[in-house]
Amino acid sequence: MGEGLRLLKITVVRGKTLVIRDFKSSDPYVVVKLGNQTAKTRVINSCLNPVWNEELNFTLTEPLGLLNLEVFDKDVWKADDKMGKSYLNLQPLVAAARLRDILGSSCGETALRKVMPERDNCLVRESIINNNVNGEVVQNVWLRLDGVESGELELTIKLITPVAS
């Protein structure tokens, strides 16, 4: 496509109402996958509402895939327990970045697109994609965890595009 390399910065902010997998609590961590790239957060001990605030970096390549997330409970003596999984379609974020590039970067924060919760996505509530004051395209999302009784993840996604020469 002639586009430069793009960096995707995923901040795993926090989890909410995660399921119990140990006796009274869980020791959660998140594994994030994009294509063949994988990263994970640190383990938060004995917590069902963990705060990670960890930034994980990925290189965005074509064709676009889904950002896949899986939450696990860290166990010492056996395999880690699954605490749910989720995904995010990155196409709306990339489309918003292309729109920003076509219209030209404006000063200040600008809303570029709104993504609504639907059956084919894991969004808990609507998500606004913004162009921030630093020229980054940013999306804040709350994702529902599938395959478990409860649980949500909050993420902040920043798409960093190279400056045209």
mmCIF file of C-alpha atoms in Angstrom:
data_model
loop_
_atom_site.group_PDB
_atom_site.id
_atom_site.type_symbol
_atom_site.label_atom_id
_atom_site.label_comp_id
_atom_site.label_asym_id
_atom_site.label_seq_id
_atom_site.Cartn_x
_atom_site.Cartn_y
_atom_site.Cartn_z
ATOM 1 C CA MET A 1 0.000 0.000 0.000
ATOM 2 C CA GLY A 2 2.998 2.263 0.183
ATOM 3 C CA GLU A 3 2.295 3.156 3.826
ATOM 4 C CA GLY A 4 5.100 3.230 6.369
ATOM 5 C CA LEU A 5 5.395 1.002 9.362
ATOM 6 C CA ARG A 6 2.776 1.745 12.013
ATOM 7 C CA LEU A 7 3.105 1.188 15.730
ATOM 8 C CA LEU A 8 0.167 0.087 17.854
ATOM 9 C CA LYS A 9 0.478 0.936 21.561
ATOM 10 C CA ILE A 10 -1.962 -1.031 23.681
ATOM 11 C CA THR A 11 -2.347 0.076 27.291
ATOM 12 C CA VAL A 12 -4.071 -2.604 29.331
ATOM 13 C CA VAL A 13 -5.602 -0.269 31.904
ATOM 14 C CA ARG A 14 -7.619 -2.509 34.200
ATOM 15 C CA GLY A 15 -9.999 -5.406 34.629
ATOM 16 C CA LYS A 16 -13.400 -5.313 36.261
ATOM 17 C CA THR A 17 -15.454 -8.049 37.982
ATOM 18 C CA LEU A 18 -13.156 -10.857 36.849
ATOM 19 C CA VAL A 19 -14.147 -14.409 37.766
ATOM 20 C CA ILE A 20 -12.794 -16.322 40.760
ATOM 21 C CA ARG A 21 -10.507 -19.185 39.744
ATOM 22 C CA ASP A 22 -8.720 -19.880 43.040
ATOM 23 C CA PHE A 23 -10.332 -20.431 46.445
ATOM 24 C CA LYS A 24 -11.510 -16.837 47.049
ATOM 25 C CA SER A 25 -9.852 -14.755 44.353
ATOM 26 C CA SER A 26 -7.595 -14.944 41.285
ATOM 27 C CA ASP A 27 -4.115 -13.859 40.214
ATOM 28 C CA PRO A 28 -4.890 -12.421 36.758
ATOM 29 C CA TYR A 29 -2.701 -11.460 33.831
ATOM 30 C CA VAL A 30 -3.574 -10.640 30.211
ATOM 31 C CA VAL A 31 -2.072 -12.128 27.045
ATOM 32 C CA VAL A 32 -2.479 -9.880 23.979
ATOM 33 C CA LYS A 33 -1.966 -11.237 20.453
ATOM 34 C CA LEU A 34 -1.844 -9.505 17.093
ATOM 35 C CA GLY A 35 -1.018 -11.847 14.226
ATOM 36 C CA ASN A 36 2.177 -13.668 15.234
ATOM 37 C CA GLN A 37 3.091 -11.044 17.885
ATOM 38 C CA THR A 38 2.359 -11.767 21.555
ATOM 39 C CA ALA A 39 2.825 -9.782 24.772
ATOM 40 C CA LYS A 40 1.539 -10.152 28.312
ATOM 41 C CA THR A 41 1.014 -8.087 31.430
ATOM 42 C CA ARG A 42 2.397 -8.796 34.870
ATOM 43 C CA VAL A 43 0.420 -10.909 37.345
ATOM 44 C CA ILE A 44 -1.676 -9.029 39.928
ATOM 45 C CA ASN A 45 -2.046 -11.245 42.999
ATOM 46 C CA SER A 46 -5.398 -11.889 44.705
ATOM 47 C CA CYS A 47 -7.456 -9.344 42.769
ATOM 48 C CA LEU A 48 -10.710 -9.453 40.792
ATOM 49 C CA ASN A 49 -10.510 -5.757 39.784
ATOM 50 C CA PRO A 50 -6.823 -5.441 38.824
ATOM 51 C CA VAL A 51 -5.133 -2.254 37.623
ATOM 52 C CA TRP A 52 -2.228 -2.941 35.267
ATOM 53 C CA ASN A 53 -1.666 0.339 33.369
ATOM 54 C CA GLU A 54 0.859 -1.521 31.207
ATOM 55 C CA GLU A 55 1.778 -0.471 27.683
ATOM 56 C CA LEU A 56 2.380 -3.244 25.143
ATOM 57 C CA ASN A 57 3.736 -2.399 21.672
ATOM 58 C CA PHE A 58 2.952 -4.106 18.373
ATOM 59 C CA THR A 59 3.806 -3.472 14.744
ATOM 60 C CA LEU A 60 0.685 -3.144 12.618
ATOM 61 C CA THR A 61 0.877 -4.962 9.294
ATOM 62 C CA GLU A 62 -1.470 -5.639 6.407
ATOM 63 C CA PRO A 63 -3.772 -7.489 6.186
ATOM 64 C CA LEU A 64 -5.320 -6.237 9.404
ATOM 65 C CA GLY A 65 -6.213 -8.851 11.928
ATOM 66 C CA LEU A 66 -8.080 -8.860 15.174
ATOM 67 C CA LEU A 67 -6.471 -7.879 18.435
ATOM 68 C CA ASN A 68 -7.030 -10.961 20.617
ATOM 69 C CA LEU A 69 -6.932 -10.867 24.403
ATOM 70 C CA GLU A 70 -7.096 -13.667 26.917
ATOM 71 C CA VAL A 71 -7.100 -13.375 30.701
ATOM 72 C CA PHE A 72 -5.522 -16.109 32.825
ATOM 73 C CA ASP A 73 -5.229 -16.898 36.523
ATOM 74 C CA LYS A 74 -1.605 -17.658 37.423
ATOM 75 C CA ASP A 75 -1.212 -20.980 39.232
ATOM 76 C CA VAL A 76 1.957 -22.366 40.768
ATOM 77 C CA TRP A 77 1.258 -26.109 40.844
ATOM 78 C CA LYS A 78 -0.906 -26.583 37.730
ATOM 79 C CA ALA A 79 -1.676 -25.033 34.355
ATOM 80 C CA ASP A 80 -2.971 -21.447 34.464
ATOM 81 C CA ASP A 81 -6.784 -21.200 34.474
ATOM 82 C CA LYS A 82 -8.657 -19.339 31.730
ATOM 83 C CA MET A 83 -10.586 -16.287 32.928
ATOM 84 C CA GLY A 84 -12.118 -15.238 29.601
ATOM 85 C CA LYS A 85 -11.200 -13.971 26.175
ATOM 86 C CA SER A 86 -12.080 -11.027 23.988
ATOM 87 C CA TYR A 87 -11.137 -9.378 20.717
ATOM 88 C CA LEU A 88 -11.139 -6.000 19.048
ATOM 89 C CA ASN A 89 -11.463 -5.301 15.336
ATOM 90 C CA LEU A 90 -8.764 -2.756 14.460
ATOM 91 C CA GLN A 91 -10.323 -1.765 11.122
ATOM 92 C CA PRO A 92 -12.328 1.208 12.540
ATOM 93 C CA LEU A 93 -9.160 2.593 14.183
ATOM 94 C CA VAL A 94 -7.114 2.303 10.981
ATOM 95 C CA ALA A 95 -9.966 3.766 8.908
ATOM 96 C CA ALA A 96 -10.154 6.735 11.308
ATOM 97 C CA ALA A 97 -6.389 7.263 10.954
ATOM 98 C CA ARG A 98 -6.718 7.274 7.157
ATOM 99 C CA LEU A 99 -9.555 9.791 7.416
ATOM 100 C CA ARG A 100 -7.377 11.996 9.617
ATOM 101 C CA ASP A 101 -4.566 11.779 7.035
ATOM 102 C CA ILE A 102 -6.920 12.685 4.169
ATOM 103 C CA LEU A 103 -8.453 15.629 6.026
ATOM 104 C CA GLY A 104 -5.112 16.782 7.390
ATOM 105 C CA SER A 105 -4.110 16.790 11.030
ATOM 106 C CA SER A 106 -5.958 19.470 12.939
ATOM 107 C CA CYS A 107 -4.972 21.250 16.124
ATOM 108 C CA GLY A 108 -6.476 19.992 19.341
ATOM 109 C CA GLU A 109 -8.503 16.889 20.041
ATOM 110 C CA THR A 110 -10.946 15.838 17.327
ATOM 111 C CA ALA A 111 -13.469 12.986 17.366
ATOM 112 C CA LEU A 112 -13.005 10.956 14.186
ATOM 113 C CA ARG A 113 -15.422 8.056 14.600
ATOM 114 C CA LYS A 114 -17.814 6.380 17.023
ATOM 115 C CA VAL A 115 -17.934 2.573 17.301
ATOM 116 C CA MET A 116 -21.051 1.055 18.826
ATOM 117 C CA PRO A 117 -21.443 -2.281 20.682
ATOM 118 C CA GLU A 118 -22.892 -4.946 18.369
ATOM 119 C CA ARG A 119 -23.321 -8.714 18.273
ATOM 120 C CA ASP A 120 -20.140 -9.159 16.238
ATOM 121 C CA ASN A 121 -17.866 -7.229 18.617
ATOM 122 C CA CYS A 122 -17.012 -7.410 22.320
ATOM 123 C CA LEU A 123 -17.585 -3.745 23.149
ATOM 124 C CA VAL A 124 -19.416 -3.106 26.426
ATOM 125 C CA ARG A 125 -20.251 0.511 25.510
ATOM 126 C CA GLU A 126 -19.694 2.935 22.651
ATOM 127 C CA SER A 127 -16.122 3.865 21.903
ATOM 128 C CA ILE A 128 -14.940 7.153 20.406
ATOM 129 C CA ILE A 129 -11.838 7.245 18.207
ATOM 130 C CA ASN A 130 -10.040 10.588 18.606
ATOM 131 C CA ASN A 131 -7.150 12.455 17.096
ATOM 132 C CA ASN A 132 -5.382 13.785 20.202
ATOM 133 C CA VAL A 133 -3.277 16.922 20.669
ATOM 134 C CA ASN A 134 -0.105 14.918 19.896
ATOM 135 C CA GLY A 135 -1.482 13.836 16.519
ATOM 136 C CA GLU A 136 -2.071 10.248 17.673
ATOM 137 C CA VAL A 137 -5.228 8.332 16.826
ATOM 138 C CA VAL A 138 -6.562 7.017 20.154
ATOM 139 C CA GLN A 139 -9.408 4.688 21.067
ATOM 140 C CA ASN A 140 -10.536 3.912 24.627
ATOM 141 C CA VAL A 141 -12.520 0.677 24.898
ATOM 142 C CA TRP A 142 -14.233 -1.521 27.445
ATOM 143 C CA LEU A 143 -14.344 -5.135 26.239
ATOM 144 C CA ARG A 144 -16.593 -7.917 27.542
ATOM 145 C CA LEU A 145 -14.866 -11.214 28.345
ATOM 146 C CA ASP A 146 -16.510 -14.174 26.599
ATOM 147 C CA GLY A 147 -16.733 -17.736 27.860
ATOM 148 C CA VAL A 148 -17.061 -16.759 31.539
ATOM 149 C CA GLU A 149 -19.753 -15.531 33.930
ATOM 150 C CA SER A 150 -18.401 -11.978 34.188
ATOM 151 C CA GLY A 151 -15.482 -9.739 33.431
ATOM 152 C CA GLU A 152 -14.459 -6.681 31.434
ATOM 153 C CA LEU A 153 -11.160 -5.161 30.304
ATOM 154 C CA GLU A 154 -10.384 -1.487 29.757
ATOM 155 C CA LEU A 155 -7.838 -0.685 27.037
ATOM 156 C CA THR A 156 -6.399 2.441 25.457
ATOM 157 C CA ILE A 157 -5.153 1.919 21.914
ATOM 158 C CA LYS A 158 -2.887 4.412 20.148
ATOM 159 C CA LEU A 159 -2.021 4.154 16.487
ATOM 160 C CA ILE A 160 1.272 5.876 15.748
ATOM 161 C CA THR A 161 1.870 6.586 12.070
ATOM 162 C CA PRO A 162 5.171 7.777 10.626
ATOM 163 C CA VAL A 163 5.555 11.392 9.596
ATOM 164 C CA ALA A 164 5.500 11.774 5.814
ATOM 165 C CA SER A 165 8.815 12.918 4.381
#
